[in-house]
Amino acid sequence: GIGHLTGGRHLKTYQRSEGVPPGVVSSFAYDDQGVLWAAVEQGLRRFINGRWEKLPASMGVPERRGHWLLNDSRGTFWALVGQQVWYIPKGGARFIATGIGVAQMSTLAESPSGEIWLADRGRGTMPIADAHGMLPETEREARRLPDIVASRLVFTSDGVMWAPMRGIDGIGGTARVIFDGKTAVSMETFNVAQGLTSPAAVPVFEDREGNIWIGTNLGLNRFRAQSIRTLAEGPNDPYRVVSRNSAG
């Protein structure tokens, strides 16, 4: 079923009698009209008048397993259904097939620059669209990151990509990818040796102070940027004094 907690106290559970099919619910997202959607094993559902309703055939998307949903900053509504990426343009009423294939349990994320990225467990991670529309296949392939086989993608406010890995060869952990413009210039992986509680990481969250929180099957981890810096400028003698001027 699907649970809805209101006021921190009241939990309402929706079951088959309210239209929830059996199986895993992979993702939720609100569209521009404020309607809540769910990606389930039998396709997509919308929460309307207290029930989870199937989509009408006129919307053009098949009733196949839904993997992920994303409503981007431009109002385009994205869905990973079956083995393909679909989207509804802002103000549209029907899904458009992109022709981009996906493996099961793939996910999507939007970068601060407005690019839409696909994390595919078969081919790695790549951008598929930007503010101007779908990217050509040549650009998608040129910028694809085949080593980032991620269960989730999260872009932080500074444009860094965080990607909990799917654990190929039992490695797992979480990757951090830094970009210079559109080019990925460095990647590092955090795992048990770096303090992660387990290689099996999935959720990633950035709080308002810029801390990165990563959840694993063994606990919650916080990544904090170094707050102390070594000053290379100034006199070479060991006796230094630091004070604050009137400008702060």
XYZ file of N, CA and C in Angstrom:
744
model
N 0.815 -1.202 0.000
C 0.000 0.000 0.000
C 0.853 1.257 0.000
N 0.165 2.406 0.085
C 0.820 3.708 0.140
C 0.322 4.418 1.387
N 1.270 4.883 2.221
C 0.901 5.575 3.446
C 1.047 7.081 3.312
N 0.162 7.839 3.988
C 0.204 9.305 3.994
C 0.125 9.779 5.438
N 1.213 10.402 5.929
C 1.274 10.886 7.301
C 0.961 12.377 7.323
N -0.041 12.791 8.082
C -0.424 14.200 8.177
C -0.319 14.658 9.628
N 0.180 15.880 9.798
C 0.283 16.440 11.134
C 1.242 15.720 12.045
N 2.054 14.827 11.476
C 2.994 14.073 12.288
C 2.344 13.021 13.164
N 1.029 12.822 13.023
C 0.326 11.891 13.917
C -0.584 10.920 13.182
N -1.320 11.434 12.196
C -2.341 10.595 11.566
C -1.783 9.931 10.315
N -1.832 8.608 10.276
C -1.344 7.840 9.132
C -2.522 7.202 8.416
N -2.686 7.568 7.161
C -3.714 6.975 6.314
C -3.032 6.051 5.312
N -3.491 4.812 5.251
C -2.921 3.833 4.332
C -3.908 3.526 3.219
N -3.423 3.631 1.991
C -4.242 3.342 0.809
C -3.891 1.952 0.297
N -4.907 1.131 0.116
C -4.738 -0.252 -0.296
C -5.382 -0.484 -1.671
N -5.558 -1.740 -2.008
C -6.132 -2.070 -3.327
C -7.522 -1.482 -3.518
N -8.279 -1.378 -2.418
C -9.631 -0.812 -2.536
C -9.605 0.651 -2.930
N -8.448 1.335 -2.710
C -8.291 2.739 -3.133
C -7.460 2.850 -4.410
N -7.273 1.707 -5.109
C -6.607 1.739 -6.406
C -5.124 1.458 -6.399
N -4.547 1.117 -5.238
C -3.113 0.844 -5.182
C -2.874 -0.617 -5.572
N -2.138 -0.865 -6.653
C -1.881 -2.255 -7.050
C -0.817 -2.885 -6.166
N -0.686 -4.204 -6.151
C 0.373 -4.854 -5.368
C 1.739 -4.564 -5.980
N 2.763 -4.683 -5.146
C 4.117 -4.487 -5.654
C 4.783 -3.246 -5.105
N 5.992 -3.002 -5.601
C 6.836 -1.919 -5.112
C 6.420 -0.580 -5.707
N 6.421 0.456 -4.872
C 6.252 1.836 -5.336
C 7.649 2.446 -5.430
N 8.088 2.790 -6.646
C 9.468 3.220 -6.859
C 9.684 4.708 -6.661
N 8.653 5.526 -6.939
C 8.878 6.970 -6.951
C 7.557 7.714 -6.847
N 7.621 8.940 -6.287
C 6.496 9.870 -6.249
C 6.940 11.198 -6.862
N 5.986 11.940 -7.398
C 6.269 13.298 -7.872
C 4.955 14.038 -8.064
N 4.968 15.352 -7.779
C 3.837 16.224 -8.074
C 4.026 16.842 -9.452
N 2.945 16.977 -10.215
C 3.027 17.692 -11.484
C 2.720 19.173 -11.266
N 2.687 19.941 -12.339
C 2.479 21.388 -12.231
C 1.094 21.759 -11.721
N 0.143 20.834 -11.817
C -1.213 21.091 -11.314
C -1.376 20.654 -9.862
N -0.291 20.205 -9.259
C -0.354 19.772 -7.866
C -0.893 18.378 -7.674
N -0.994 17.599 -8.752
C -1.473 16.221 -8.657
C -0.295 15.309 -8.326
N -0.491 14.430 -7.355
C 0.543 13.504 -6.947
C 0.497 12.249 -7.813
N 1.670 11.856 -8.327
C 1.827 10.660 -9.149
C 2.674 9.635 -8.395
N 2.485 8.369 -8.768
C 3.303 7.283 -8.227
C 3.727 6.368 -9.369
N 4.966 5.920 -9.316
C 5.466 4.918 -10.258
C 5.410 3.566 -9.560
N 4.620 2.645 -10.094
C 4.419 1.341 -9.472
C 4.739 0.243 -10.491
N 4.673 -0.997 -10.046
C 5.051 -2.107 -10.920
C 4.099 -2.255 -12.103
N 2.862 -1.792 -11.958
C 1.884 -1.914 -13.036
C 1.796 -0.648 -13.897
N 2.692 0.283 -13.710
C 2.671 1.504 -14.524
C 2.677 2.755 -13.667
N 1.893 3.747 -14.061
C 1.792 5.006 -13.335
C 0.387 5.170 -12.770
N 0.306 5.847 -11.619
C -0.982 6.142 -11.004
C -1.004 7.610 -10.583
N -2.226 8.209 -10.604
C -2.420 9.581 -10.124
C -3.408 9.562 -8.976
N -3.145 10.398 -7.962
C -4.028 10.457 -6.802
C -5.088 11.517 -7.057
N -6.307 11.063 -7.322
C -7.410 11.955 -7.680
C -8.640 11.581 -6.853
N -9.188 12.576 -6.161
C -10.418 12.381 -5.369
C -10.301 11.201 -4.398
N -9.150 11.131 -3.735
C -8.981 10.114 -2.708
C -8.663 8.721 -3.206
N -8.402 8.570 -4.506
C -8.088 7.263 -5.074
C -6.874 7.366 -5.993
N -6.173 6.229 -6.145
C -5.061 6.136 -7.085
C -5.595 5.591 -8.399
N -5.651 6.464 -9.394
C -6.308 6.135 -10.662
C -5.293 5.768 -11.737
N -5.680 4.799 -12.593
C -4.885 4.492 -13.774
C -4.943 5.652 -14.759
N -3.938 5.733 -15.620
C -3.957 6.755 -16.654
C -4.841 6.317 -17.811
N -5.576 7.245 -18.404
C -6.354 6.885 -19.593
C -5.420 6.560 -20.757
N -5.884 5.730 -21.666
C -5.068 5.340 -22.821
C -4.673 6.540 -23.666
N -5.466 7.615 -23.593
C -5.189 8.809 -24.393
C -3.882 9.492 -23.996
N -3.326 9.153 -22.809
C -2.084 9.780 -22.377
C -0.864 9.136 -23.021
N -1.071 7.991 -23.668
C -0.041 7.455 -24.544
C 1.059 6.630 -23.928
N 1.058 6.406 -22.611
C 2.134 5.635 -21.983
C 1.611 4.243 -21.636
N 2.385 3.187 -21.862
C 1.896 1.828 -21.609
C 1.796 1.511 -20.122
N 0.996 0.510 -19.793
C 0.882 0.048 -18.408
C 1.978 -0.973 -18.135
N 3.185 -0.470 -18.048
C 4.340 -1.296 -17.725
C 5.031 -0.718 -16.501
N 5.997 -1.439 -15.991
C 6.608 -1.059 -14.719
C 7.135 0.376 -14.756
N 6.729 1.160 -13.751
C 7.233 2.514 -13.608
C 8.441 2.528 -12.690
N 9.518 3.193 -13.123
C 10.751 3.214 -12.349
C 10.974 4.541 -11.630
N 10.685 5.666 -12.320
C 11.019 6.959 -11.727
C 10.146 8.055 -12.317
N 9.933 9.123 -11.515
C 9.183 10.310 -11.930
C 9.969 11.554 -11.560
N 9.879 12.596 -12.404
C 10.565 13.854 -12.123
C 9.810 14.989 -12.790
N 9.457 15.999 -12.001
C 8.881 17.231 -12.541
C 9.978 18.286 -12.494
N 10.504 18.675 -13.660
C 11.683 19.539 -13.639
C 11.317 21.011 -13.461
N 12.332 21.856 -13.401
C 12.138 23.283 -13.109
C 11.414 24.028 -14.218
N 11.304 23.432 -15.389
C 10.600 24.056 -16.511
C 9.173 23.543 -16.652
N 8.768 22.634 -15.759
C 7.413 22.100 -15.818
C 7.268 20.895 -16.714
N 8.367 20.372 -17.230
C 8.318 19.122 -17.995
C 8.246 17.955 -17.020
N 7.315 17.044 -17.281
C 7.096 15.910 -16.385
C 7.690 14.666 -17.033
N 8.704 14.083 -16.372
C 9.437 12.949 -16.904
C 9.009 11.655 -16.219
N 9.041 10.560 -16.982
C 8.713 9.252 -16.419
C 9.563 8.176 -17.084
N 10.072 7.271 -16.266
C 10.737 6.077 -16.775
C 9.746 4.937 -16.638
N 9.260 4.468 -17.771
C 8.223 3.429 -17.784
C 8.645 2.348 -18.766
N 8.505 1.085 -18.345
C 8.913 -0.008 -19.209
C 10.413 0.056 -19.429
N 10.812 0.208 -20.655
C 12.237 0.291 -20.992
C 12.540 1.572 -21.767
N 11.861 2.679 -21.395
C 12.032 3.898 -22.157
C 11.811 5.139 -21.283
N 12.380 6.258 -21.737
C 12.165 7.563 -21.110
C 11.007 8.250 -21.824
N 10.053 8.755 -21.030
C 8.884 9.473 -21.551
C 8.820 10.850 -20.900
N 8.113 11.787 -21.548
C 7.906 13.092 -20.916
C 6.646 13.755 -21.457
N 6.085 14.635 -20.618
C 4.970 15.500 -21.026
C 5.472 16.932 -20.979
N 5.460 17.669 -22.088
C 5.889 19.074 -22.038
C 4.956 19.889 -21.149
N 5.440 20.994 -20.646
C 4.605 21.861 -19.814
C 3.332 22.243 -20.575
N 2.186 22.034 -19.948
C 0.911 22.321 -20.576
C 0.393 21.225 -21.475
N 1.162 20.151 -21.658
C 0.735 19.056 -22.526
C -0.210 18.098 -21.821
N -0.789 17.191 -22.603
C -1.741 16.229 -22.053
C -1.395 14.797 -22.425
N -0.288 14.601 -23.123
C 0.068 13.268 -23.599
C 1.578 13.072 -23.503
N 1.975 11.879 -23.098
C 3.389 11.547 -23.016
C 4.000 11.409 -24.400
N 5.268 11.800 -24.495
C 6.038 11.666 -25.718
C 7.176 10.684 -25.444
N 7.337 9.705 -26.311
C 8.419 8.740 -26.178
C 9.709 9.346 -26.717
N 10.793 9.242 -25.946
C 12.064 9.820 -26.375
C 12.886 8.879 -27.245
N 12.587 7.581 -27.171
C 13.414 6.608 -27.870
C 14.661 6.216 -27.106
N 14.862 6.801 -25.910
C 16.020 6.466 -25.080
C 15.651 5.279 -24.198
N 16.353 4.178 -24.370
C 16.067 2.986 -23.593
C 16.663 3.060 -22.202
N 16.030 2.369 -21.271
C 16.522 2.334 -19.890
C 16.407 0.916 -19.341
N 17.281 0.606 -18.401
C 17.188 -0.650 -17.673
C 16.234 -0.481 -16.493
N 15.852 -1.590 -15.894
C 14.982 -1.515 -14.725
C 15.675 -0.778 -13.577
N 14.857 -0.084 -12.793
C 15.297 0.650 -11.604
C 16.242 1.800 -11.933
N 16.130 2.353 -13.128
C 16.885 3.559 -13.463
C 16.231 4.769 -12.803
N 16.978 5.874 -12.693
C 16.457 7.075 -12.044
C 16.858 8.318 -12.826
N 16.260 9.454 -12.458
C 16.524 10.742 -13.090
C 16.839 11.787 -12.019
N 17.553 12.829 -12.438
C 17.809 13.969 -11.554
C 18.063 15.199 -12.416
N 17.808 16.383 -11.837
C 18.055 17.647 -12.533
C 19.224 18.368 -11.864
N 20.138 18.856 -12.685
C 21.283 19.602 -12.169
C 20.892 21.057 -11.943
N 21.698 21.825 -11.193
C 21.382 23.250 -10.991
C 21.308 24.045 -12.290
N 21.991 23.586 -13.336
C 21.939 24.287 -14.627
C 20.724 23.899 -15.458
N 19.914 22.963 -14.943
C 18.694 22.577 -15.639
C 18.833 21.387 -16.556
N 19.974 20.708 -16.509
C 20.116 19.495 -17.311
C 19.440 18.316 -16.608
N 18.856 17.428 -17.408
C 18.236 16.221 -16.893
C 19.209 15.071 -17.121
N 19.546 14.376 -16.026
C 20.503 13.277 -16.075
C 19.804 11.955 -15.801
N 20.229 10.927 -16.527
C 19.699 9.580 -16.382
C 20.767 8.686 -15.772
N 20.420 7.976 -14.699
C 21.286 6.959 -14.117
C 20.739 5.601 -14.538
N 21.446 4.957 -15.451
C 21.005 3.682 -16.013
C 21.941 2.580 -15.507
N 21.390 1.522 -14.952
C 22.225 0.496 -14.339
C 22.965 -0.353 -15.364
N 22.617 -0.183 -16.641
C 23.313 -0.925 -17.679
C 24.401 -0.130 -18.366
N 24.171 1.175 -18.563
C 25.107 1.983 -19.356
C 25.786 3.095 -18.571
N 25.440 3.270 -17.328
C 26.036 4.348 -16.548
C 25.141 5.578 -16.512
N 25.762 6.743 -16.371
C 25.031 7.995 -16.146
C 25.326 8.977 -17.271
N 24.285 9.685 -17.728
C 24.460 10.603 -18.851
C 23.386 11.692 -18.826
N 23.685 12.870 -19.386
C 22.648 13.887 -19.552
C 21.797 13.549 -20.769
N 20.503 13.805 -20.674
C 19.629 13.502 -21.813
C 18.892 14.735 -22.333
N 18.841 15.815 -21.542
C 18.106 17.004 -21.975
C 18.637 18.224 -21.234
N 18.379 19.402 -21.814
C 18.694 20.659 -21.135
C 17.552 21.645 -21.370
N 17.791 22.919 -21.119
C 16.729 23.914 -21.244
C 16.217 24.056 -22.670
N 16.991 23.601 -23.635
C 16.603 23.722 -25.042
C 15.910 22.478 -25.579
N 15.847 21.423 -24.789
C 15.190 20.198 -25.240
C 16.102 18.991 -25.134
N 15.752 17.938 -25.863
C 16.523 16.702 -25.817
C 17.903 16.906 -26.430
N 18.910 16.305 -25.799
C 20.260 16.371 -26.329
C 20.429 15.335 -27.439
N 21.225 15.647 -28.456
C 21.478 14.652 -29.506
C 22.241 13.463 -28.952
N 22.095 12.327 -29.595
C 22.739 11.108 -29.116
C 24.251 11.258 -29.032
N 24.837 11.985 -29.970
C 26.290 12.164 -29.957
C 26.754 12.854 -28.674
N 26.011 13.865 -28.219
C 26.391 14.558 -26.986
C 26.136 13.690 -25.765
N 25.019 12.967 -25.776
C 24.739 12.069 -24.651
C 25.864 11.055 -24.471
N 26.313 10.479 -25.571
C 27.351 9.461 -25.494
C 28.706 10.065 -25.130
N 28.993 11.253 -25.664
C 30.286 11.887 -25.387
C 30.426 12.237 -23.910
N 29.316 12.545 -23.244
C 29.360 12.969 -21.850
C 28.940 11.859 -20.881
N 28.683 10.687 -21.405
C 28.259 9.569 -20.560
C 29.373 9.177 -19.607
N 28.996 8.855 -18.367
C 29.933 8.417 -17.332
C 29.673 6.934 -17.074
N 30.346 6.041 -17.823
C 30.016 4.615 -17.729
C 30.319 3.995 -16.373
N 31.236 4.598 -15.608
C 31.589 4.032 -14.303
C 30.627 4.427 -13.198
N 29.740 5.383 -13.472
C 28.758 5.810 -12.467
C 27.475 5.017 -12.686
N 27.410 3.850 -12.081
C 26.215 3.002 -12.148
C 25.503 3.183 -10.817
N 24.564 4.111 -10.782
C 24.045 4.623 -9.516
C 22.603 4.198 -9.251
N 22.290 4.067 -7.971
C 20.914 3.802 -7.557
C 20.124 5.096 -7.417
N 20.815 6.218 -7.217
C 20.203 7.545 -7.141
C 21.194 8.563 -7.679
N 20.686 9.714 -8.067
C 21.519 10.859 -8.428
C 21.009 12.072 -7.675
N 21.925 12.825 -7.085
C 21.563 14.077 -6.424
C 22.614 15.113 -6.794
N 22.161 16.271 -7.265
C 23.062 17.395 -7.509
C 22.910 18.383 -6.364
N 24.029 18.759 -5.753
C 23.984 19.737 -4.683
C 24.019 21.142 -5.268
N 23.828 22.141 -4.420
C 23.693 23.523 -4.888
C 24.937 24.036 -5.598
N 26.099 23.418 -5.320
C 27.337 23.834 -5.975
C 27.587 23.095 -7.285
N 26.612 22.299 -7.739
C 26.732 21.603 -9.017
C 27.427 20.266 -8.960
N 27.773 19.800 -7.762
C 28.436 18.509 -7.615
C 27.410 17.382 -7.671
N 27.754 16.312 -8.370
C 26.888 15.138 -8.449
C 27.290 14.127 -7.376
N 26.311 13.692 -6.604
C 26.499 12.600 -5.647
C 25.722 11.395 -6.158
N 26.379 10.230 -6.176
C 25.767 9.052 -6.783
C 26.051 7.809 -5.950
N 25.093 7.365 -5.142
C 25.258 6.074 -4.464
C 25.357 4.965 -5.515
N 26.424 4.193 -5.450
C 26.685 3.187 -6.470
C 25.911 1.909 -6.183
N 25.693 1.131 -7.238
C 24.894 -0.078 -7.112
C 25.676 -1.279 -6.607
N 26.938 -1.102 -6.326
C 27.688 -2.195 -5.727
C 28.197 -3.211 -6.723
N 28.647 -2.748 -7.901
C 29.232 -3.659 -8.875
C 30.464 -4.320 -8.250
N 30.585 -5.651 -8.401
C 31.706 -6.403 -7.840
C 31.797 -6.234 -6.325
N 30.668 -5.899 -5.690
C 30.644 -5.781 -4.243
C 31.288 -4.530 -3.698
N 31.597 -3.554 -4.562
C 32.293 -2.352 -4.107
C 31.313 -1.354 -3.493
N 30.330 -0.910 -4.234
C 29.327 0.011 -3.721
C 29.919 1.348 -3.333
N 29.389 1.933 -2.243
C 29.844 3.247 -1.806
C 29.101 4.365 -2.516
N 29.606 5.577 -2.368
C 28.999 6.762 -2.963
C 30.060 7.558 -3.709
N 29.754 7.911 -4.949
C 30.696 8.679 -5.766
C 30.345 10.156 -5.718
N 31.377 10.991 -5.774
C 31.209 12.437 -5.897
C 31.921 12.889 -7.171
N 31.154 13.518 -8.073
C 31.691 13.944 -9.363
C 31.663 15.463 -9.423
N 32.797 16.064 -9.733
C 32.929 17.518 -9.841
C 33.049 17.897 -11.308
N 32.333 18.948 -11.702
C 32.298 19.380 -13.095
C 32.976 20.735 -13.263
N 33.551 20.925 -14.428
C 34.004 22.234 -14.888
C 33.162 22.558 -16.108
N 32.124 23.364 -15.906
C 31.148 23.563 -16.971
C 30.373 22.279 -17.198
N 30.437 21.740 -18.416
C 29.735 20.500 -18.742
C 30.635 19.276 -18.652
N 31.894 19.481 -18.310
C 32.850 18.384 -18.314
C 33.103 17.877 -16.900
N 32.990 16.566 -16.709
C 33.340 15.957 -15.432
C 34.856 15.903 -15.323
N 35.410 16.568 -14.312
C 36.864 16.680 -14.207
C 37.454 15.823 -13.091
N 36.646 15.388 -12.148
C 37.187 14.520 -11.096
C 36.061 13.691 -10.479
N 36.447 12.512 -10.006
C 35.510 11.634 -9.322
C 36.231 10.957 -8.169
N 35.601 10.943 -7.017
C 36.133 10.202 -5.879
C 35.009 9.398 -5.248
N 35.370 8.293 -4.634
C 34.387 7.391 -4.047
C 34.591 7.302 -2.542
N 33.501 7.399 -1.815
C 33.508 7.260 -0.357
C 32.897 5.912 0.000
N 33.617 5.171 0.824
C 33.155 3.842 1.198
C 33.465 3.617 2.682
N 33.450 2.379 3.107
C 33.666 2.082 4.524
C 35.008 2.617 4.998
N 36.018 2.538 4.148
C 37.347 3.022 4.528
C 37.365 4.517 4.796
N 36.433 5.255 4.200
C 36.339 6.707 4.417
C 35.281 7.069 5.453
N 34.742 6.070 6.158
C 33.802 6.336 7.239
C 32.355 6.041 6.937
N 32.030 5.625 5.707
C 30.650 5.270 5.391
C 30.264 4.023 6.184
N 29.062 4.003 6.741
C 28.670 2.889 7.598
C 28.497 1.581 6.843
N 28.256 1.661 5.526
C 28.082 0.447 4.719
C 28.261 0.797 3.249
N 28.703 -0.144 2.416
C 28.770 0.119 0.972
C 27.394 0.266 0.329
N 26.355 -0.266 0.999
C 25.005 -0.253 0.436
C 24.306 1.065 0.761
N 24.588 2.100 -0.030
C 24.003 3.429 0.184
C 22.944 3.698 -0.882
N 21.878 4.414 -0.491
C 20.848 4.784 -1.464
C 20.459 6.258 -1.335
N 19.757 6.695 -0.262
C 19.307 8.086 -0.238
C 20.440 9.066 0.037
N 20.390 10.220 -0.638
C 21.338 11.314 -0.423
C 20.539 12.601 -0.296
N 20.934 13.463 0.655
C 20.192 14.694 0.905
C 21.159 15.796 1.301
N 20.953 17.010 0.767
C 21.731 18.174 1.162
C 20.868 19.070 2.046
N 21.342 19.375 3.265
C 20.553 20.244 4.131
C 20.873 21.711 3.862
N 20.224 22.616 4.563
C 20.357 24.038 4.290
C 21.726 24.599 4.652
N 22.493 23.861 5.439
C 23.842 24.290 5.798
C 24.902 23.716 4.862
N 24.459 22.957 3.859
C 25.398 22.382 2.907
C 25.962 21.042 3.304
N 25.490 20.455 4.415
C 25.920 19.113 4.787
C 25.267 18.083 3.867
N 25.998 17.024 3.566
C 25.474 15.945 2.745
C 25.174 14.756 3.654
N 23.933 14.283 3.603
C 23.512 13.138 4.410
C 23.314 11.936 3.488
N 23.892 10.802 3.875
C 23.810 9.580 3.081
C 23.283 8.466 3.971
N 22.240 7.809 3.506
C 21.665 6.698 4.251
C 22.132 5.366 3.695
N 22.508 4.459 4.582
C 22.863 3.097 4.191
C 22.005 2.113 4.978
N 22.200 0.831 4.690
C 21.435 -0.174 5.424
C 21.894 -0.315 6.874
N 23.002 0.368 7.233
C 23.505 0.272 8.609
C 23.503 1.600 9.349
N 22.959 2.645 8.739
C 22.907 3.895 9.475
C 22.933 5.126 8.588
N 23.044 6.276 9.252
C 23.025 7.575 8.588
C 24.393 8.220 8.701
N 24.866 8.793 7.605
C 26.193 9.395 7.547
C 26.089 10.859 7.151
N 26.971 11.695 7.719
C 27.006 13.112 7.356
C 28.387 13.459 6.803
N 28.376 14.096 5.642
C 29.619 14.552 5.023
C 29.670 16.065 5.146
N 30.736 16.570 5.773
C 30.899 18.007 5.958
C 32.170 18.470 5.271
N 32.074 19.588 4.572
C 33.263 20.165 3.965
C 34.199 20.651 5.062
N 35.484 20.630 4.795
C 36.463 21.077 5.777
C 36.249 22.557 6.085
N 36.114 22.883 7.354
C 35.825 24.262 7.750
C 37.080 25.048 8.118
N 38.228 24.381 8.179
C 39.483 25.045 8.530
C 40.425 24.994 7.334
N 41.006 26.106 6.980
C 41.918 26.187 5.851
C 43.289 26.672 6.330
N 44.337 26.197 5.679
C 45.686 26.672 5.952
C 45.957 27.896 5.077
N 46.356 28.999 5.683
C 46.639 30.223 4.942
C 48.065 30.178 4.413
N 48.192 30.238 3.096
C 49.513 30.219 2.474
C 50.086 31.621 2.330
N 49.229 32.649 2.425
C 49.678 34.019 2.244
C 50.206 34.583 3.563
N 50.946 35.651 3.460
C 51.374 36.365 4.652
C 52.833 36.122 5.001
N 53.268 36.648 6.130
C 54.683 36.529 6.558
C 55.064 35.075 6.789
N 56.357 34.816 6.698
C 56.864 33.466 6.900
C 57.226 33.158 8.349
N 57.304 34.195 9.184
C 57.698 33.938 10.569
C 56.550 33.267 11.316
N 56.842 32.539 12.397
C 55.803 31.765 13.098
C 54.870 32.600 13.955
N 55.160 33.892 14.133
C 54.329 34.711 15.014
C 53.342 35.515 14.175
N 52.126 35.045 14.084
C 51.110 35.713 13.281
C 49.909 36.015 14.161
N 49.228 37.099 13.858
C 48.015 37.467 14.571
C 46.925 37.724 13.551
N 45.736 37.215 13.793
C 44.586 37.428 12.907
C 43.566 38.253 13.672
N 43.044 39.313 13.015
C 41.985 40.124 13.620
C 41.002 40.521 12.549
N 39.851 40.975 12.945
C 38.798 41.365 12.003
C 38.738 42.869 11.894
N 38.682 43.367 10.658
C 38.595 44.814 10.470
C 37.154 45.276 10.493
N 36.959 46.577 10.250
C 35.596 47.158 10.353
C 34.656 46.618 9.275
N 35.227 46.097 8.174
C 34.378 45.564 7.095
C 33.982 44.111 7.354
N 34.450 43.558 8.440
C 34.073 42.197 8.789
C 35.078 41.162 8.354
